[in-house]
GROMACS .gro file of C-alpha atoms in nm:
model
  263
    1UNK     CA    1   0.000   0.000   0.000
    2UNK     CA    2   0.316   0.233   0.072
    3UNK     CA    3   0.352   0.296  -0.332
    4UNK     CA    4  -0.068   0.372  -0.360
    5UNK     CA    5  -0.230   0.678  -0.190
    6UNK     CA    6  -0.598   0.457  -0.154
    7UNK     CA    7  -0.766   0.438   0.089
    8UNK     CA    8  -0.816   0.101   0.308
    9UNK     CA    9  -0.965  -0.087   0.588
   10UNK     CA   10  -0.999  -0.401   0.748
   11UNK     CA   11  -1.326  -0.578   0.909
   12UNK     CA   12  -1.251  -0.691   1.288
   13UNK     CA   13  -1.437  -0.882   1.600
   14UNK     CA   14  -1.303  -0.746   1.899
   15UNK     CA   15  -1.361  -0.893   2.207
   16UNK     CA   16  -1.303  -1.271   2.204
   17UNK     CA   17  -1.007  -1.415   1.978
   18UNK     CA   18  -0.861  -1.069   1.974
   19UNK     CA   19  -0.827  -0.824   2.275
   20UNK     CA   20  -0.935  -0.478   2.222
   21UNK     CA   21  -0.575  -0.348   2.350
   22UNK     CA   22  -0.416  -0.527   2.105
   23UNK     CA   23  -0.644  -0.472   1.830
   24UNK     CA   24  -0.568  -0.055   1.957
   25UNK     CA   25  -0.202  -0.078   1.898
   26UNK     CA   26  -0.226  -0.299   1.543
   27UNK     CA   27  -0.466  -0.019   1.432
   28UNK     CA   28  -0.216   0.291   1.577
   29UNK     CA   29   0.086   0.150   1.422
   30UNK     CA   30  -0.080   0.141   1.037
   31UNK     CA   31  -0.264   0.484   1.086
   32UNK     CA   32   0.130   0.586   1.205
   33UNK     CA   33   0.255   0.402   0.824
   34UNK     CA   34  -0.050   0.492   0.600
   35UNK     CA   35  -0.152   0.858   0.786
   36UNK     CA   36  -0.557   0.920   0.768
   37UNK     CA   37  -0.573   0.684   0.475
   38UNK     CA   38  -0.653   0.330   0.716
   39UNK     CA   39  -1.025   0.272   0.907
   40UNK     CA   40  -1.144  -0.032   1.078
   41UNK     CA   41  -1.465  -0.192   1.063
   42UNK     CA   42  -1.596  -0.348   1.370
   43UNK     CA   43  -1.889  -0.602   1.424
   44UNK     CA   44  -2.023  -0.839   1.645
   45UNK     CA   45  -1.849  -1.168   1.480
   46UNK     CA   46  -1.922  -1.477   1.423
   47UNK     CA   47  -1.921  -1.829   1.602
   48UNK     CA   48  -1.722  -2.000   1.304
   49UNK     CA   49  -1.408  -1.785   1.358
   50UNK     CA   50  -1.405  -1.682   1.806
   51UNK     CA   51  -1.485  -2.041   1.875
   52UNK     CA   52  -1.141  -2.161   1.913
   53UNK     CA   53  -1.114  -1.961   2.205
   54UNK     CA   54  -1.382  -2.268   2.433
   55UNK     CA   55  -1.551  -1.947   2.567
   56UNK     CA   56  -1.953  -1.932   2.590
   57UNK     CA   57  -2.091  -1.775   2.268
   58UNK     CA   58  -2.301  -1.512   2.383
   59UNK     CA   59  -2.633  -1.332   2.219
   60UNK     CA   60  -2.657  -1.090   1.951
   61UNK     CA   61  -2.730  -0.864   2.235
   62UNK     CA   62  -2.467  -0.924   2.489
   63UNK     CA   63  -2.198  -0.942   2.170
   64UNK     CA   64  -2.310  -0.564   2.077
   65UNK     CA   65  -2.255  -0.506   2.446
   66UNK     CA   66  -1.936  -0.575   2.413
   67UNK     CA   67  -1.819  -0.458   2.090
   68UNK     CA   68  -1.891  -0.109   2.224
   69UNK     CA   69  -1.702  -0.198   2.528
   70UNK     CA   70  -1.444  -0.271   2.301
   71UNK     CA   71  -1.509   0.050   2.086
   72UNK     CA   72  -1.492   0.266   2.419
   73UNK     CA   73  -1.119   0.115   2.512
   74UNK     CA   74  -1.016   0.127   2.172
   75UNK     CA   75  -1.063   0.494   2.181
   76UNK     CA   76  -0.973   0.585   2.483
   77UNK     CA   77  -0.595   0.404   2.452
   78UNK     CA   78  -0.578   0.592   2.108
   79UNK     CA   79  -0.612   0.947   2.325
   80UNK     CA   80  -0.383   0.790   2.511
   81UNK     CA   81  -0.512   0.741   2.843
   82UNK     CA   82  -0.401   0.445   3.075
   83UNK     CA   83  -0.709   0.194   3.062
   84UNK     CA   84  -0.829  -0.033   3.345
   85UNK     CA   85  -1.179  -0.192   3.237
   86UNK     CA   86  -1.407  -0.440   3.375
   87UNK     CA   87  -1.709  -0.586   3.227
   88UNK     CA   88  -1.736  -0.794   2.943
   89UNK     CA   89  -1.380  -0.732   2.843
   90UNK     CA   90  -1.139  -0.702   3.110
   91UNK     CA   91  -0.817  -0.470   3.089
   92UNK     CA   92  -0.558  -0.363   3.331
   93UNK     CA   93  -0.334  -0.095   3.284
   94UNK     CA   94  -0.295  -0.077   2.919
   95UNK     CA   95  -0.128   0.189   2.724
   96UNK     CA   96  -0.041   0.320   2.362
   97UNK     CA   97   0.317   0.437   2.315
   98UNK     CA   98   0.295   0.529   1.996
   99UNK     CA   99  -0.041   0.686   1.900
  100UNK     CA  100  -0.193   0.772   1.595
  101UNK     CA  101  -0.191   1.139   1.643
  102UNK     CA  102  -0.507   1.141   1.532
  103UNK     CA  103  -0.831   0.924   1.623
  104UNK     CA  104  -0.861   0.627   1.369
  105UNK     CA  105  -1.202   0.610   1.200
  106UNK     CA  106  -1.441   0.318   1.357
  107UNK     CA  107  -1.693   0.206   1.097
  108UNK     CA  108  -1.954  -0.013   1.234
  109UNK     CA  109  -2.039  -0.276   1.034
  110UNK     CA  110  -2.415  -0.375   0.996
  111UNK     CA  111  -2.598  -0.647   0.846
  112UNK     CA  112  -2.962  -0.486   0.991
  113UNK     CA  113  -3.162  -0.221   1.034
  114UNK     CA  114  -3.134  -0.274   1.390
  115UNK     CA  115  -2.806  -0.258   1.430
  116UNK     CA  116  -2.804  -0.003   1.126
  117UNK     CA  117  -2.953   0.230   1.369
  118UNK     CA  118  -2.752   0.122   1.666
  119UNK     CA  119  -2.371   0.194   1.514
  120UNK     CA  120  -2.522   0.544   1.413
  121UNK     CA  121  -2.504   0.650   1.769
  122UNK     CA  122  -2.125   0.573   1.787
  123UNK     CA  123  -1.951   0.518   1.440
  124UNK     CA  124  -1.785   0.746   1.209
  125UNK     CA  125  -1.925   0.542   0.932
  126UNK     CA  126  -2.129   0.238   0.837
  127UNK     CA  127  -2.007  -0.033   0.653
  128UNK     CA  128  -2.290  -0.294   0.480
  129UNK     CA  129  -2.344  -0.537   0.208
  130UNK     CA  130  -2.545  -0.476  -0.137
  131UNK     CA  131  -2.909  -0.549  -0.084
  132UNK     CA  132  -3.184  -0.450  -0.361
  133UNK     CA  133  -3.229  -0.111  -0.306
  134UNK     CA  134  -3.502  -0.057  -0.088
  135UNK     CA  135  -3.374  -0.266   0.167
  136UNK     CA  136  -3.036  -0.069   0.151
  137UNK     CA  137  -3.217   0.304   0.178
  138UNK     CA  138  -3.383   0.130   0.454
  139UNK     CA  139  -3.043   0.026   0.620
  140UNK     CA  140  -2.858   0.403   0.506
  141UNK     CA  141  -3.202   0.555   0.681
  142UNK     CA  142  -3.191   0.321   1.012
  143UNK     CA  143  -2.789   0.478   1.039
  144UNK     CA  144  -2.893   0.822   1.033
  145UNK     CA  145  -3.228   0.852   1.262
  146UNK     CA  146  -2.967   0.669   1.500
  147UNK     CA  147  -2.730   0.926   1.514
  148UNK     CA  148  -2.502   0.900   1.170
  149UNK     CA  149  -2.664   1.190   0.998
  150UNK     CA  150  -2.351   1.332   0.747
  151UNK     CA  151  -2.142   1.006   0.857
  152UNK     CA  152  -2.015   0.801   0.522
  153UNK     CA  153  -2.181   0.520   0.430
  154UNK     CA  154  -1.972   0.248   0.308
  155UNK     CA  155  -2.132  -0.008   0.078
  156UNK     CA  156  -1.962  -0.421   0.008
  157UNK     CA  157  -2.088  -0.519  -0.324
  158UNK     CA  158  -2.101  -0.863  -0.348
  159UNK     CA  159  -2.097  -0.957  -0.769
  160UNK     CA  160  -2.073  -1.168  -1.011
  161UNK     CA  161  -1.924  -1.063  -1.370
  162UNK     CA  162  -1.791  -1.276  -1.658
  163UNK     CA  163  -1.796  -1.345  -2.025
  164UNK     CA  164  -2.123  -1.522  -2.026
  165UNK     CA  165  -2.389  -1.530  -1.779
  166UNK     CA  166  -2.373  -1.901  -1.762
  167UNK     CA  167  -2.005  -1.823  -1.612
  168UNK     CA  168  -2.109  -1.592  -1.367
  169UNK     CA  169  -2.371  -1.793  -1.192
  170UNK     CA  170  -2.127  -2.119  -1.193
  171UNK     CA  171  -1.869  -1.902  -1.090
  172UNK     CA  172  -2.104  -1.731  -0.797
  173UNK     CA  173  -2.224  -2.088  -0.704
  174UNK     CA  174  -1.901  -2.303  -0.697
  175UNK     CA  175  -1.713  -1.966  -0.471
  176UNK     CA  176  -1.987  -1.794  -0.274
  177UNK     CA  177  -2.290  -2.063  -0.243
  178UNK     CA  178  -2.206  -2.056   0.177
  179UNK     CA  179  -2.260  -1.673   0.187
  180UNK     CA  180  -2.630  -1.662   0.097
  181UNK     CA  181  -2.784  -1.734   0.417
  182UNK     CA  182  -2.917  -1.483   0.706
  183UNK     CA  183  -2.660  -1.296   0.920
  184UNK     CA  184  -2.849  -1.452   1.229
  185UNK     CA  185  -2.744  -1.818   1.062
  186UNK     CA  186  -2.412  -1.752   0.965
  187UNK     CA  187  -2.358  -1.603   1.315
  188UNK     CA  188  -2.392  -1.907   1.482
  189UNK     CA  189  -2.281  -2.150   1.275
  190UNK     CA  190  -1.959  -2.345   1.452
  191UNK     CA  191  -1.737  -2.517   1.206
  192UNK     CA  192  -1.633  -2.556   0.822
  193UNK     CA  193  -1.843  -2.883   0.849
  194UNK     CA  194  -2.123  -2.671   0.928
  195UNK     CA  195  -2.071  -2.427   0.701
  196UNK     CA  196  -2.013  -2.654   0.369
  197UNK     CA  197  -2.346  -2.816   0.522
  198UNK     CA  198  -2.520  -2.497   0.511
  199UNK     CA  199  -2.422  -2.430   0.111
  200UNK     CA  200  -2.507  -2.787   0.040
  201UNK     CA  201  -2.864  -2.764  -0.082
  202UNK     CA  202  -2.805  -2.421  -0.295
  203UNK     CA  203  -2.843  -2.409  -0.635
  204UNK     CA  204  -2.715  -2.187  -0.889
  205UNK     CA  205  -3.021  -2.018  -0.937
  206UNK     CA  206  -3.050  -1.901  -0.552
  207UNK     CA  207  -2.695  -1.724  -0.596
  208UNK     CA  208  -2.899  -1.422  -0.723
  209UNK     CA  209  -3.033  -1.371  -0.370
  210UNK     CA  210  -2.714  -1.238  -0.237
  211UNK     CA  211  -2.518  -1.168  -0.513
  212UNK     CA  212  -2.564  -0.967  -0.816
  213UNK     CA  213  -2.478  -1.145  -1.115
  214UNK     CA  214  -2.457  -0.989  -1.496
  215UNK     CA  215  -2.228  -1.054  -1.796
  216UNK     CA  216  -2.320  -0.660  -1.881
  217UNK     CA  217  -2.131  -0.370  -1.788
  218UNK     CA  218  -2.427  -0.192  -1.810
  219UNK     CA  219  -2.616  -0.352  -1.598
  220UNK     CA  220  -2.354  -0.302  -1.321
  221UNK     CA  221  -2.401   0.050  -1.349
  222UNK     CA  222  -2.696   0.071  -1.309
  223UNK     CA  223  -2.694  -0.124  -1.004
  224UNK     CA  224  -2.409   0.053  -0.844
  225UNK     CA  225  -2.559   0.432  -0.952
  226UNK     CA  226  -2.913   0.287  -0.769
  227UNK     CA  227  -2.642   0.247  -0.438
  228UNK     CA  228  -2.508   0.578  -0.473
  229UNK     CA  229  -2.866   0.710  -0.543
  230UNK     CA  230  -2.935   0.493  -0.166
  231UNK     CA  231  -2.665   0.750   0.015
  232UNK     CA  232  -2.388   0.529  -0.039
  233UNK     CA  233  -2.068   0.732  -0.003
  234UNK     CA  234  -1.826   0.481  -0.091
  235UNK     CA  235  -1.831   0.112  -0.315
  236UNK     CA  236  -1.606  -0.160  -0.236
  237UNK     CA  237  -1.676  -0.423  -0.503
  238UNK     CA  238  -1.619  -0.757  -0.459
  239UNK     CA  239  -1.648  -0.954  -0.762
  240UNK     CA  240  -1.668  -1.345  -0.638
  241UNK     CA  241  -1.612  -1.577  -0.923
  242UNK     CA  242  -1.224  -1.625  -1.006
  243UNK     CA  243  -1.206  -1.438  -1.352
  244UNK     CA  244  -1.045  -1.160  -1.172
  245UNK     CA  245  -0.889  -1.024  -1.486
  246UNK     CA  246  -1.216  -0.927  -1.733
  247UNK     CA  247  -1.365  -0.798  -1.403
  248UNK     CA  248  -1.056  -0.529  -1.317
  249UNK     CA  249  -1.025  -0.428  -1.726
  250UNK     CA  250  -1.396  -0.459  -1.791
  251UNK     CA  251  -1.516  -0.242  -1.440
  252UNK     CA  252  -1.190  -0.016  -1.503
  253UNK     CA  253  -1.273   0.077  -1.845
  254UNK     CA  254  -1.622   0.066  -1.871
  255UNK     CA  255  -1.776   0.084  -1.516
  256UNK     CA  256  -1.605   0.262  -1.251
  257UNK     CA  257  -1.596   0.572  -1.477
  258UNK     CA  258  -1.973   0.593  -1.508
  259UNK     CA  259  -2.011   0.626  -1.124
  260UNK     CA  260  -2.012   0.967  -0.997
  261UNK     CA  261  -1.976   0.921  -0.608
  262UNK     CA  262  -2.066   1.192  -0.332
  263UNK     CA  263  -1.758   1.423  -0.289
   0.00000   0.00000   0.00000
């Protein structure tokens, strides 16, 4: 990233595999490296990737609890303050030697309007993934009656482009089939046995639930202008069949420079 000036983050679960004080100084030392140009996205996690740790897997509700815990720590060892917490997480007498010199950005990531409207009342952004776009003006709305009126809205577009549109979908189905299902399942699913179990019955045609799948150009723009018509202030597009090349010349070319983002 040193030889780029782009901007970049990273989505984390605080709290369980990895301690907010640690999580504090990873995040100091690359806004130190990459100044004002790195953000972190925080959410709630899920039971696939803390359970390694043999701790209880709490609620959606007690896991919020504690990613603002986490949140609250975070910040206060970037102002540098000396930390002693007890709650949910515990910490004793932590502190950043080398800060930021600057607070990092905290974008809450949010799969609902729920929780949409929650991380407005404490993160400088929202991060989500593509949705048809009622449900996402829905989501950008929930963020800003809870507080993120004028905060960015950051948008993960989940796609699907190739030379045919009999390539796409195979290529959607045999690399994303697992990602389809409900936040509130994938949450609390344990294991990769579990997981591949949870892809197993889904067909090529249900990949255009959860991802957006074309062979046209076109019809990626309009998709992506209907997000930016939603609120969204940023697009981070993820295209998830492996013909990586046509997608980068294809969206570089004939794409990206249709989009006219706020700012």
């Amino acid at each position: 990233m040193q030889a780029t000036d782009l901007h970049f983050g990273v989505v984390n679960a605080p709290g369980q595999r990895y301690h907010p004080a640690i999580i504090a100084q990873a995040v100091s030392a690359l806004c130190e490296m990459f100044p004002r140009r790195f953000w972190i996205a925080v959410g709630s996690g899920q039971f696939l990737n803390e359970h390694i740790t043999a701790e209880k897997w709490p609620s959606k509700m007690d896991r919020n609890q504690r990613l603002k815990e986490c949140v609250d720590i975070m910040r206060a060892l970037w102002a540098g303050e000396t930390v002693t917490h007890n709650g949910m997480v515990d910490v004793y007498d932590a502190k950043l030697y080398t800060l930021p010199g600057y607070m990092p950005s905290i974008v809450g990531a949010a799969l609902t309007t729920q929780t949409a409207r929650w991380v407005g009342g404490w993160a400088d952004a929202m991060i989500t993934t593509s949705r048809p776009q009622d449900e996402l003006k829905q989501m950008v709305d929930a963020f800003r009656e809870g507080g993120g009126e004028g905060k960015p809205v950051y948008l993960k577009v989940q796609l699907s482009y190739d030379i045919t549109m009999h390539k796409a979908v195979e290529g959607a189905h045999q690399q994303w089939k697992n990602n389809v299902f409900s936040s509130s399942l994938l949450s609390d699913i344990r294991s990769p046995v579990g997981f591949d179990a949870a892809g197993a019955m889904v067909r090529p045609e249900d990949m255009k639930a959860g991802v957006r799948i074309s062979d046209s150009a076109d019809q990626h723009v309009e998709w992506l202008s209907r997000d930016i018509e939603a609120g969204v202030s940023e697009l981070y597009l993820h295209n998830v069949n492996l013909n990586q090349s046509k997608f980068i010349d294809d969206f570089g070319a004939r794409v990206i420079p249709q989009l006219i983002l706020p700012g």
